[in-house]
Coordinates of C-alpha atoms in Angstrom, one line a residue:
Chain A
X250 CA -11.9 7.4 -8.7
X251 CA -14.0 10.4 -7.7
X252 CA -10.9 12.2 -9.0
X253 CA -11.8 12.0 -12.3
X254 CA -15.6 13.2 -11.3
X255 CA -14.2 16.2 -9.7
X256 CA -12.1 16.9 -12.5
X257 CA -15.0 16.4 -15.0
X258 CA -17.0 19.4 -13.1
X259 CA -13.7 21.4 -12.8
X260 CA -13.2 21.2 -16.2
X261 CA -16.3 22.2 -17.3
X262 CA -16.3 25.6 -15.2
X263 CA -12.4 26.5 -16.0
X264 CA -11.4 27.5 -19.1
X265 CA -7.7 26.0 -19.3
X266 CA -5.3 28.6 -19.9
X267 CA -2.4 28.9 -22.1
X268 CA -0.4 31.5 -23.0
X269 CA 0.1 30.5 -26.2
X270 CA -3.7 31.3 -27.4
X271 CA -6.1 29.1 -28.8
X272 CA -4.9 26.5 -31.4
X273 CA -7.4 24.2 -32.2
X274 CA -5.0 21.9 -34.7
X275 CA -2.0 21.6 -32.0
X276 CA -4.8 20.6 -29.2
X277 CA -6.4 18.0 -31.6
X278 CA -3.0 17.0 -32.9
X279 CA -2.2 16.0 -29.2
X280 CA -5.2 14.4 -28.2
X281 CA -5.3 12.3 -31.4
X282 CA -3.5 9.3 -30.6
X283 CA -5.2 8.5 -27.4
X284 CA -8.6 9.3 -29.2
X285 CA -8.0 6.8 -31.9
X286 CA -6.9 3.9 -29.7
X287 CA -10.1 4.3 -27.7
X288 CA -12.2 4.7 -30.7
X289 CA -10.5 1.2 -31.7
X290 CA -10.1 -0.7 -28.6
X291 CA -13.4 1.0 -26.4
X292 CA -15.8 2.4 -28.3
X293 CA -16.1 0.3 -31.6
X294 CA -16.1 -3.2 -29.3
X295 CA -18.7 -1.3 -27.2
X296 CA -21.2 -0.7 -30.0
X297 CA -20.5 -4.0 -31.3
X298 CA -21.3 -5.8 -28.1
X299 CA -24.6 -3.9 -28.2
X300 CA -25.6 -5.4 -31.8
X301 CA -23.9 -8.8 -31.3
X302 CA -26.2 -9.7 -28.2
X303 CA -28.9 -9.9 -30.9
X304 CA -27.3 -12.5 -33.1
X305 CA -26.6 -16.0 -32.3
X306 CA -23.2 -17.1 -33.2
X307 CA -20.2 -19.3 -32.1
X308 CA -16.3 -18.7 -32.1
X309 CA -16.3 -22.2 -34.8
X310 CA -19.4 -21.0 -36.2
X311 CA -19.0 -17.3 -37.4
X312 CA -22.1 -16.9 -39.5
X313 CA -24.4 -14.8 -37.3
X314 CA -28.4 -15.6 -37.1
X315 CA -30.3 -12.6 -35.9
X316 CA -32.6 -13.5 -32.9
X317 CA -33.5 -10.2 -31.8
X318 CA -34.0 -9.6 -28.0
X319 CA -34.3 -13.5 -27.4
X320 CA -30.8 -13.5 -25.4
X321 CA -32.5 -11.4 -22.9
X322 CA -35.3 -13.5 -22.4
X323 CA -32.9 -16.2 -21.6
X324 CA -31.2 -14.3 -19.1
X325 CA -34.6 -13.7 -17.3
X326 CA -35.1 -17.4 -16.8
X327 CA -31.6 -18.6 -16.7
X328 CA -30.8 -19.9 -13.0
X329 CA -26.8 -19.8 -13.6
X330 CA -27.2 -16.0 -14.3
X331 CA -29.2 -15.4 -11.4
X332 CA -26.3 -17.1 -9.2
X333 CA -23.8 -15.1 -10.7
X334 CA -25.6 -11.8 -10.4
X335 CA -26.3 -13.0 -6.7
X336 CA -22.4 -13.8 -6.0
X337 CA -21.7 -10.5 -7.5
X338 CA -23.9 -9.1 -5.2
X339 CA -22.6 -11.0 -2.0
X340 CA -19.1 -10.0 -2.6
X341 CA -20.0 -6.3 -3.0
X342 CA -21.8 -6.3 0.5
X343 CA -19.4 -8.4 2.5
X344 CA -16.9 -6.2 0.8
X345 CA -18.2 -3.3 2.0
X346 CA -18.2 -4.5 5.7
X347 CA -15.2 -6.0 5.6
X348 CA -12.7 -4.3 3.5
X349 CA -13.8 -1.0 4.5
X350 CA -14.6 -1.9 7.9
X351 CA -11.2 -3.3 8.9
X352 CA -9.6 -0.7 6.5
X353 CA -11.2 1.9 8.2
X354 CA -9.9 0.5 11.7
X355 CA -6.3 0.0 10.3
X356 CA -6.3 3.7 8.9
X357 CA -7.2 5.2 12.6
X358 CA -4.7 3.2 14.3
X359 CA -2.0 3.9 11.5
X360 CA -3.2 7.4 11.6
X361 CA -3.4 8.6 15.2
X362 CA -2.9 5.3 17.6
X363 CA 0.5 4.4 16.8
X364 CA 3.8 6.2 16.6
X365 CA 6.5 3.9 15.6
X366 CA 6.5 1.7 12.8
X367 CA 4.2 3.0 10.7
X368 CA 6.2 2.8 7.2
X369 CA 6.9 -0.7 7.6
X370 CA 3.3 -1.5 9.0
X371 CA 1.7 0.0 5.8
X372 CA 4.3 -1.5 3.7
X373 CA 3.4 -4.7 4.7
X374 CA -0.3 -4.4 4.7
X375 CA -0.2 -2.8 0.9
X376 CA 2.0 -5.6 -0.4
X377 CA -0.7 -7.8 -1.4
X378 CA -2.0 -5.5 -3.8
X379 CA 1.2 -5.4 -6.0
X380 CA 1.1 -9.6 -6.8
X381 CA -0.5 -10.8 -9.6
X382 CA -4.4 -12.3 -8.6
X383 CA -3.2 -15.3 -10.4
X384 CA 0.1 -15.9 -7.8
X385 CA -2.3 -15.1 -4.6
X386 CA -4.7 -17.5 -6.1
X387 CA -2.3 -20.4 -6.7
X388 CA -1.0 -19.3 -2.7
X389 CA -4.3 -19.9 -1.2
X390 CA -5.1 -22.9 -2.9
X391 CA -2.0 -24.2 -1.5
X392 CA -3.3 -22.7 2.1
X393 CA -6.7 -24.1 1.6
X394 CA -5.3 -27.8 0.4
X395 CA -7.3 -30.7 2.3
X396 CA -3.7 -32.3 2.3
X397 CA -1.1 -29.7 3.1
X398 CA -3.0 -26.7 4.0
X399 CA -2.5 -24.4 6.5
X400 CA -6.1 -23.7 7.5
X401 CA -6.8 -27.8 7.5
X402 CA -4.0 -28.1 9.5
X403 CA -5.0 -25.0 11.8
X404 CA -8.4 -26.5 12.3
X405 CA -6.9 -29.8 13.3
X406 CA -4.8 -28.9 16.1
X407 CA -8.0 -26.5 17.2
X408 CA -10.0 -29.9 17.0
X409 CA -12.6 -28.4 15.0
X410 CA -14.1 -30.4 12.0
X411 CA -13.2 -29.1 8.5
X412 CA -15.6 -29.6 5.3
X413 CA -15.5 -33.1 3.7
X414 CA -14.7 -31.6 0.2
X415 CA -12.5 -29.1 1.2
X416 CA -12.6 -25.5 1.4
X417 CA -13.1 -25.0 -2.5
X418 CA -14.7 -28.1 -3.1
X419 CA -17.6 -27.6 -1.1
X420 CA -20.6 -25.5 -2.9
X421 CA -21.8 -23.8 0.5
X422 CA -18.7 -22.6 1.5
X423 CA -16.5 -21.9 -1.9
X424 CA -17.8 -18.3 -2.3
X425 CA -16.8 -17.3 1.3
X426 CA -13.2 -19.1 0.7
X427 CA -13.1 -16.7 -2.2
X428 CA -14.1 -13.7 -0.5
X429 CA -11.8 -14.5 2.5
X430 CA -8.8 -14.2 0.2
X431 CA -10.3 -10.9 -1.9
X432 CA -10.6 -9.5 2.1
X433 CA -6.9 -10.1 2.4
X434 CA -5.3 -9.0 -0.9
X435 CA -7.5 -5.5 -1.0
X436 CA -8.5 -4.3 2.8
X437 CA -4.5 -2.5 2.2
X438 CA -5.8 -0.7 -0.8
X439 CA -9.0 0.6 1.2
X440 CA -6.9 1.6 3.9
X441 CA -4.6 3.5 1.8
X442 CA -7.4 5.7 0.4
X443 CA -8.6 6.4 4.0
X444 CA -5.1 6.7 5.6
X445 CA -4.9 9.5 2.8
X446 CA -8.0 11.0 3.5
X447 CA -7.3 11.0 7.6
X448 CA -4.4 12.6 6.8
X449 CA -6.1 15.7 5.5
X450 CA -8.2 16.4 8.6
X451 CA -7.3 19.7 10.3
X452 CA -5.6 18.5 13.8
X453 CA -7.2 21.6 15.0
X454 CA -10.7 19.4 15.5
X455 CA -8.8 16.8 17.2
X456 CA -7.5 19.4 19.5
X457 CA -10.8 20.8 20.0
X458 CA -12.4 17.4 20.7
X459 CA -9.8 16.8 23.4
X460 CA -10.4 20.3 24.9
X461 CA -13.9 19.2 25.3
X462 CA -13.0 15.9 26.9
X463 CA -13.1 13.6 24.1
X464 CA -10.8 10.5 24.1
X465 CA -9.6 8.8 21.0
X466 CA -12.6 6.7 20.4
X467 CA -14.9 9.7 21.2
X468 CA -12.9 11.6 18.7
X469 CA -12.9 9.0 16.2
X470 CA -16.9 8.8 15.8
X471 CA -17.2 12.8 16.7
X472 CA -14.5 13.8 14.2
X473 CA -12.9 11.3 11.8
X474 CA -15.9 10.0 10.8
X475 CA -18.2 12.8 9.7
X476 CA -15.1 14.3 8.0
X477 CA -14.6 11.3 6.0
X478 CA -18.1 10.9 4.8
X479 CA -17.5 12.1 1.1
X480 CA -14.2 9.4 1.1
X481 CA -16.1 6.8 2.4
X482 CA -19.0 7.0 -0.4
X483 CA -16.1 6.7 -2.7
X484 CA -15.0 3.6 -1.3
X485 CA -18.3 1.9 -0.9
X486 CA -18.6 2.8 -4.6
X487 CA -15.0 1.4 -5.6
X488 CA -16.1 -1.9 -3.8
X489 CA -19.2 -2.3 -5.6
X490 CA -17.7 -1.4 -8.9
X491 CA -14.9 -3.9 -8.3
X492 CA -17.3 -6.6 -7.2
X493 CA -19.1 -6.6 -10.5
X494 CA -15.5 -7.0 -12.4
X495 CA -14.3 -9.8 -10.3
X496 CA -12.8 -12.5 -12.6
X497 CA -9.2 -13.4 -12.1
X498 CA -9.5 -14.6 -8.4
X499 CA -12.7 -16.7 -9.3
X500 CA -11.4 -18.1 -12.3
X501 CA -8.2 -19.5 -10.4
X502 CA -9.7 -20.5 -7.3
X503 CA -12.7 -22.3 -8.6
X504 CA -13.3 -21.4 -11.9
X505 CA -17.2 -20.7 -11.2
X506 CA -17.5 -24.3 -9.3
X507 CA -18.1 -26.5 -7.9
X508 CA -21.5 -26.6 -10.1
X509 CA -21.8 -23.3 -10.5
X510 CA -21.7 -22.1 -6.9
X511 CA -19.3 -19.4 -7.5
X512 CA -19.9 -18.2 -10.9
X513 CA -19.6 -14.4 -11.2
X514 CA -20.8 -12.6 -14.1
X515 CA -17.6 -12.2 -15.5
X516 CA -16.6 -15.9 -15.3
X517 CA -20.1 -16.5 -16.8
X518 CA -19.5 -14.1 -19.7
X519 CA -15.9 -15.8 -20.6
X520 CA -17.5 -19.3 -19.9
X521 CA -20.5 -18.7 -22.4
X522 CA -18.3 -17.1 -25.0
X523 CA -14.7 -19.1 -25.4
X524 CA -15.7 -22.2 -23.4
X525 CA -19.2 -23.0 -24.8
X526 CA -19.2 -20.8 -27.7
X527 CA -22.2 -18.9 -27.3
X528 CA -21.1 -15.4 -28.2
X529 CA -23.9 -13.8 -28.9
X530 CA -25.5 -14.8 -25.4
X531 CA -22.3 -13.8 -24.0
X532 CA -22.7 -10.4 -25.6
X533 CA -26.2 -10.0 -24.0
X534 CA -24.9 -11.1 -20.6
X535 CA -21.9 -8.2 -21.1
X536 CA -24.5 -5.7 -22.0
X537 CA -26.4 -6.5 -18.3
X538 CA -23.1 -5.5 -16.9
X539 CA -22.4 -2.5 -18.8
X540 CA -25.8 -1.1 -17.7
X541 CA -25.0 -2.2 -13.9
X542 CA -21.6 -0.7 -14.4
X543 CA -22.8 2.8 -16.3
X544 CA -25.4 3.0 -13.5
X545 CA -23.1 2.6 -10.8
X546 CA -20.8 5.1 -12.9
X547 CA -23.6 7.6 -12.8
X548 CA -24.4 7.3 -9.2
X549 CA -21.1 8.1 -8.7
X550 CA -21.1 11.2 -10.8
X551 CA -24.1 12.6 -8.8
X552 CA -22.8 11.8 -5.5
X553 CA -19.7 14.0 -6.5
X554 CA -21.9 16.6 -7.7
X555 CA -23.9 17.0 -4.6
X556 CA -21.4 17.4 -2.1
X557 CA -20.1 20.7 -4.3
Chain B
X183 CA -19.0 5.5 25.3
X184 CA -16.4 3.7 27.3
X185 CA -13.8 5.4 29.1
X186 CA -10.6 3.7 29.2
X187 CA -7.0 4.8 30.1
X188 CA -5.0 5.6 27.2
X189 CA -2.4 3.3 27.5
X190 CA -4.6 0.1 28.0
X191 CA -6.2 1.4 24.1
X192 CA -2.6 2.1 22.8
X193 CA -1.6 -1.2 23.4
X194 CA -4.7 -3.0 22.2
X195 CA -4.1 -0.9 18.7
X196 CA -0.7 -2.4 18.5
X197 CA -1.7 -5.7 19.3
X198 CA -4.3 -5.4 16.5
X199 CA -2.3 -3.8 13.9
X200 CA 0.2 -6.6 14.8
X201 CA -1.9 -9.1 14.6
X202 CA -3.0 -7.9 11.1
X203 CA 0.3 -7.9 10.0
X204 CA 0.8 -11.3 10.9
X205 CA -2.4 -12.4 9.0
X206 CA -0.9 -10.7 5.6
X207 CA 2.6 -12.2 6.3
X208 CA 1.7 -15.9 7.2
X209 CA 0.7 -17.0 3.6
X210 CA 3.3 -15.0 2.0
X211 CA 6.3 -16.5 4.2
X212 CA 4.4 -19.8 3.8
X213 CA 4.9 -19.4 0.0
X214 CA 8.5 -18.8 0.5
X215 CA 9.2 -22.0 2.8
X216 CA 7.3 -24.0 0.8
X217 CA 9.3 -23.1 -2.5
X218 CA 12.4 -24.2 -0.2
X219 CA 11.0 -27.7 0.5
X220 CA 11.2 -31.5 -1.0
X221 CA 8.2 -32.8 -1.8
X222 CA 8.4 -35.5 1.2
X223 CA 8.6 -32.6 3.6
X224 CA 5.8 -30.2 2.7
X225 CA 3.5 -33.2 3.4
X226 CA 5.4 -34.2 6.4
X227 CA 5.9 -30.9 7.9
X228 CA 3.5 -28.4 6.0
X229 CA 3.8 -25.0 8.0
X230 CA 7.6 -25.3 9.6
X231 CA 10.4 -24.0 8.3
X232 CA 12.4 -26.1 5.9
X233 CA 14.7 -28.6 7.0
X234 CA 17.3 -27.4 4.5
X235 CA 17.3 -25.0 1.7
X236 CA 16.4 -27.0 -1.6
X237 CA 16.8 -25.8 -4.6
X238 CA 15.3 -28.2 -6.7
X239 CA 11.8 -26.5 -7.3
X240 CA 13.4 -23.4 -8.9
X241 CA 15.5 -25.7 -11.2
X242 CA 12.1 -27.4 -12.3
X243 CA 10.6 -24.2 -12.9
X244 CA 13.7 -22.6 -14.6
X245 CA 13.8 -25.8 -17.0
X246 CA 10.4 -25.4 -17.8
X247 CA 10.7 -22.1 -19.5
X248 CA 9.6 -19.3 -16.9
X249 CA 12.5 -17.3 -18.4
X250 CA 10.3 -17.1 -21.4
X251 CA 7.3 -15.7 -19.5
X252 CA 9.5 -13.2 -17.8
X253 CA 10.8 -12.2 -21.3
X254 CA 7.5 -11.7 -22.2
X255 CA 6.0 -9.8 -19.5
X256 CA 9.1 -7.6 -19.6
X257 CA 8.6 -6.7 -22.9
X258 CA 5.1 -6.0 -22.8
X259 CA 5.2 -3.9 -19.6
X260 CA 7.9 -1.6 -21.4
X261 CA 6.1 -1.4 -24.1
X262 CA 2.9 -1.0 -22.8
X263 CA 3.6 1.6 -20.1
X264 CA 5.9 3.9 -21.9
X265 CA 2.8 4.2 -24.6
X266 CA 0.5 4.6 -22.3
X267 CA 2.3 7.3 -20.3
X268 CA 3.6 9.2 -23.6
X269 CA 0.1 9.0 -25.1
X270 CA -1.4 10.3 -21.9
X271 CA 0.7 12.7 -21.5
X272 CA 0.2 14.5 -24.7
X273 CA -3.4 14.2 -24.2
X274 CA -3.7 15.5 -20.4
X275 CA -1.7 18.3 -21.3
X276 CA -3.8 19.6 -24.5
X277 CA -6.9 19.0 -22.4
X278 CA -5.4 20.7 -19.4
X279 CA -3.7 23.7 -21.0
X280 CA -4.6 24.3 -24.3
X281 CA -8.4 25.8 -25.0
X282 CA -8.9 23.8 -28.5
X283 CA -12.5 23.7 -29.6
X284 CA -14.6 20.3 -28.5
X285 CA -11.9 19.8 -25.7
X286 CA -14.7 19.1 -23.1
X287 CA -16.0 16.4 -25.8
X288 CA -13.1 14.7 -25.8
X289 CA -12.9 14.8 -22.0
X290 CA -16.5 13.3 -21.4
X291 CA -15.5 10.6 -23.6
X292 CA -12.1 9.9 -21.7
X293 CA -14.2 9.7 -18.8
X294 CA -16.9 7.8 -20.1
X295 CA -14.4 5.0 -21.2
X296 CA -13.1 4.8 -17.9
X297 CA -16.1 3.4 -16.9
X298 CA -16.2 0.5 -19.6
X299 CA -15.3 -2.8 -17.8
X300 CA -13.1 -5.0 -20.2
X301 CA -15.1 -8.2 -19.8
X302 CA -18.0 -6.4 -21.4
X303 CA -16.3 -5.9 -24.7
X304 CA -14.4 -9.4 -24.8
X305 CA -16.0 -10.6 -27.6
X306 CA -15.7 -7.8 -30.2
X307 CA -12.1 -7.3 -29.0
X308 CA -10.8 -10.7 -29.7
X309 CA -12.6 -10.1 -32.9
X310 CA -10.8 -7.1 -33.8
X311 CA -7.4 -8.7 -32.6
X312 CA -8.2 -11.9 -34.3
X313 CA -8.6 -9.5 -37.8
X314 CA -5.6 -7.7 -37.5
X315 CA -4.0 -10.7 -37.2
X316 CA -2.8 -10.4 -33.7
X317 CA -3.8 -13.5 -31.8
X318 CA -0.7 -14.8 -30.2
X319 CA 1.5 -11.8 -30.3
X320 CA 2.9 -9.8 -27.9
X321 CA 1.6 -6.6 -29.8
X322 CA -2.2 -8.2 -29.6
X323 CA -1.7 -7.7 -25.8
X324 CA 0.4 -4.4 -26.0
X325 CA -2.1 -2.6 -27.9
X326 CA -5.4 -2.8 -25.6
X327 CA -3.1 -2.4 -22.9
X328 CA -2.4 1.2 -24.1
X329 CA -6.0 1.8 -24.6
X330 CA -7.5 0.4 -21.3
X331 CA -4.4 2.3 -19.5
X332 CA -4.7 5.8 -21.2
X333 CA -8.1 6.8 -19.3
X334 CA -7.1 6.7 -15.6
X335 CA -3.6 8.1 -16.6
X336 CA -5.1 11.0 -18.7
X337 CA -7.4 11.8 -15.5
X338 CA -4.3 11.6 -13.0
X339 CA -2.2 13.7 -15.4
X340 CA -4.8 16.1 -16.1
X341 CA -4.9 17.1 -12.7
X342 CA -1.6 17.7 -12.1
X343 CA -1.4 19.7 -15.7
X344 CA -4.0 21.9 -14.3
X345 CA -2.1 23.1 -11.3
X346 CA 1.4 23.3 -13.4
X347 CA 2.5 27.0 -12.9
X348 CA 1.9 29.1 -15.7
X349 CA 4.7 31.4 -15.1
X350 CA 7.3 29.0 -16.3
X351 CA 5.5 28.8 -19.6
X352 CA 5.5 32.4 -19.8
X353 CA 9.2 33.0 -19.5
X354 CA 9.7 30.1 -21.8
X355 CA 7.6 32.0 -24.4
X356 CA 9.6 35.2 -23.9
X357 CA 12.9 33.6 -24.7
X358 CA 11.2 32.7 -27.9
X359 CA 10.4 29.0 -27.3
X360 CA 7.9 27.4 -29.5
X361 CA 4.9 25.6 -27.8
X362 CA 6.0 22.3 -28.7
X363 CA 9.6 22.8 -27.4
X364 CA 7.9 24.4 -24.4
X365 CA 5.9 21.0 -23.6
X366 CA 9.4 19.0 -24.1
X367 CA 11.8 20.9 -22.4
X368 CA 10.3 22.8 -19.7
X369 CA 6.9 21.2 -18.6
X370 CA 8.1 17.5 -19.3
X371 CA 11.1 17.3 -17.1
X372 CA 9.5 19.3 -14.1
X373 CA 6.3 16.7 -14.4
X374 CA 8.8 13.6 -13.6
X375 CA 7.2 12.7 -10.4
X376 CA 3.8 12.8 -11.6
X377 CA 4.9 10.6 -14.7
X378 CA 6.4 8.2 -12.2
X379 CA 3.4 7.9 -10.1
X380 CA 1.4 7.3 -13.2
X381 CA 3.9 4.9 -14.8
X382 CA 4.4 2.6 -11.6
X383 CA 0.6 2.1 -11.4
X384 CA 0.3 1.3 -15.1
X385 CA 3.3 -1.3 -14.6
X386 CA 1.4 -3.1 -11.6
X387 CA -1.4 -3.3 -13.7
X388 CA -0.1 -4.5 -16.6
X389 CA 2.2 -7.2 -15.2
X390 CA -0.2 -8.8 -13.7
X391 CA -3.1 -8.4 -16.4
X392 CA -4.5 -11.8 -16.7
X393 CA -7.9 -11.9 -18.9
X394 CA -6.6 -10.4 -22.2
X395 CA -3.9 -12.7 -22.0
X396 CA -5.8 -15.8 -21.6
X397 CA -8.1 -14.8 -24.5
X398 CA -5.5 -14.1 -26.7
X399 CA -2.1 -16.3 -26.3
X400 CA -2.2 -20.0 -26.8
X401 CA 1.1 -20.9 -27.5
X402 CA 3.7 -21.0 -25.0
X403 CA 6.3 -18.9 -26.6
X404 CA 4.4 -15.5 -25.9
X405 CA 2.6 -16.2 -22.9
X406 CA 3.2 -13.7 -20.0
X407 CA 3.8 -14.6 -16.4
X408 CA 0.2 -14.3 -14.7
X409 CA -0.5 -16.9 -17.8
X410 CA 2.5 -18.7 -17.3
X411 CA 1.6 -19.7 -13.7
X412 CA -2.0 -20.9 -14.4
X413 CA -0.5 -23.8 -17.1
X414 CA 2.6 -24.4 -14.1
X415 CA -0.2 -25.3 -12.1
X416 CA -1.8 -27.6 -15.0
X417 CA 1.9 -29.0 -15.4
X418 CA 2.6 -29.8 -11.8
X419 CA -0.5 -30.2 -10.3
X420 CA -0.1 -30.6 -6.7
X421 CA 3.6 -30.4 -6.8
X422 CA 3.2 -27.2 -4.6
X423 CA 7.2 -27.0 -4.3
X424 CA 7.3 -26.1 -7.9
X425 CA 4.5 -24.0 -8.0
X426 CA 5.4 -22.0 -4.9
X427 CA 8.9 -21.5 -6.3
X428 CA 7.4 -20.2 -10.0
X429 CA 4.6 -17.7 -7.9
X430 CA 7.9 -16.2 -5.5
X431 CA 9.7 -15.9 -9.0
X432 CA 6.9 -14.2 -10.4
X433 CA 6.1 -12.0 -7.4
X434 CA 9.8 -10.7 -6.8
X435 CA 10.2 -8.0 -9.5
X436 CA 7.2 -6.2 -8.6
X437 CA 7.3 -6.5 -5.3
X438 CA 11.0 -5.2 -5.1
X439 CA 9.9 -2.4 -7.2
X440 CA 6.9 -1.6 -4.8
X441 CA 8.9 -1.4 -2.1
X442 CA 11.6 0.9 -4.0
X443 CA 9.1 3.0 -5.5
X444 CA 6.7 3.0 -2.3
X445 CA 6.0 6.8 -2.2
X446 CA 5.3 7.2 -5.8
X447 CA 3.0 3.9 -5.7
X448 CA 0.9 4.9 -2.7
X449 CA 0.7 8.7 -4.2
X450 CA -1.1 7.1 -7.5
X451 CA -3.5 5.0 -5.1
X452 CA -4.6 8.0 -3.1
X453 CA -5.3 10.2 -6.4
X454 CA -8.5 7.9 -6.5
X455 CA -9.9 8.9 -3.5
X456 CA -9.4 12.4 -3.6

């Protein structure tokens, strides 16, 4: 993801050199297909989202009534919106701790701790990333199922008690069940990024640390972590950005329930627009999400610039 | 810091990583076992191996139309990914190698579109597709998939083309090759690994995409696999054998592709952390 930001500044500095000389028409001709699809499916909808958030209209009642900023005033007082917002933040924070923390540990072990079986181990750990979130959600519904679930059985065998309404049916627990599945699915993703970065650390640094008498744990803290500083910032940003994009997993595991306890901004937008039919209000929530996403984008841009 | 014998530490590392692999594999193997169990056995013996291989779950899934979902996902993936890679290659090459006017603006625009989350433009996009009469069609999926797949792919390929050796293009020019011919016959054949990495990442994305499919596909004949899975779930409610058989069938092709192309897949992902 930072790759794009680095390139953006690289592109600014460097003039591309073509041995065929400058040819504006040919250049524009080649970017035209990409630009027209963007304009149609990203730029135009983006502007329309901003405009539509000021109107009241529904899926079945397409006549638009101008309501100004009243949707935004409503958002401020909407408890469900704040639950969704808070849930996105909880998902981001737990994601940083669990996915990046464990991903880092796994990457460090694969990079320097073990010698055999690396490719098999990494193939296993990456695997959940390629399977659709819907398939993974269904699989975990089975695991959490109060009648046939593996977790239920495990708790029973250990003599522990389980929640009365099941793992996904208890409003205090459901969000953490979702976070757990996210951890299972995405930790491997963080591991890949961190492992690639670790493999770029010059081996001499480790040898020098060894000469100074540092064991593997000390050299992890004194060599690996400082060298990974920038990549870790990238990982935190990726995790926060994806936390605000969560939708599929919530949809298939709880649909935002029980109550609104697992509602996230993505599911709240979809629910408002296509279930309740409050298109204008959904657009106002979308604008809030856009502001957050673009804000995070700017943070990322700044971070990658400062490092230069 | 604690000092401990290296052997103990290494053993702990193997135990940790072995335990983690078990943690990943247990639910997956459970899915496979459940898919081969009879209904009664799923309840009586939830976590054990199946007593005998029972194929009834797969028969039920096939007879209720997973084949159609498969075909729809396949068609959508082929067209979307071909479109994404073709359009992105042209754009990335032009941006990296041809110093045309306004190039920087185009690049900034692409980077900016990458930040736009899909959720946030749903309503207008739905209306746009409705206006074109593309609701309930695969074309209505393919076009937005291409649009949303382009930014990441352009960014990935741009990095590759920036580093592409200039000498080859020069040699082609000396031989009297036109610019367009150079792109098609010299640059592209040498870019295969980069194009493949970009394509595989997009196959995974398109094969698994759910939200756009959920919004625009309502009739059974056009549903893709992820969407089909949710309708199986509605249809069979707690028939876990059939649901797991469907999940297994939907995951198999993508897992097989991933295992065969692991190197390329990892390369496309590591680009993100560079």
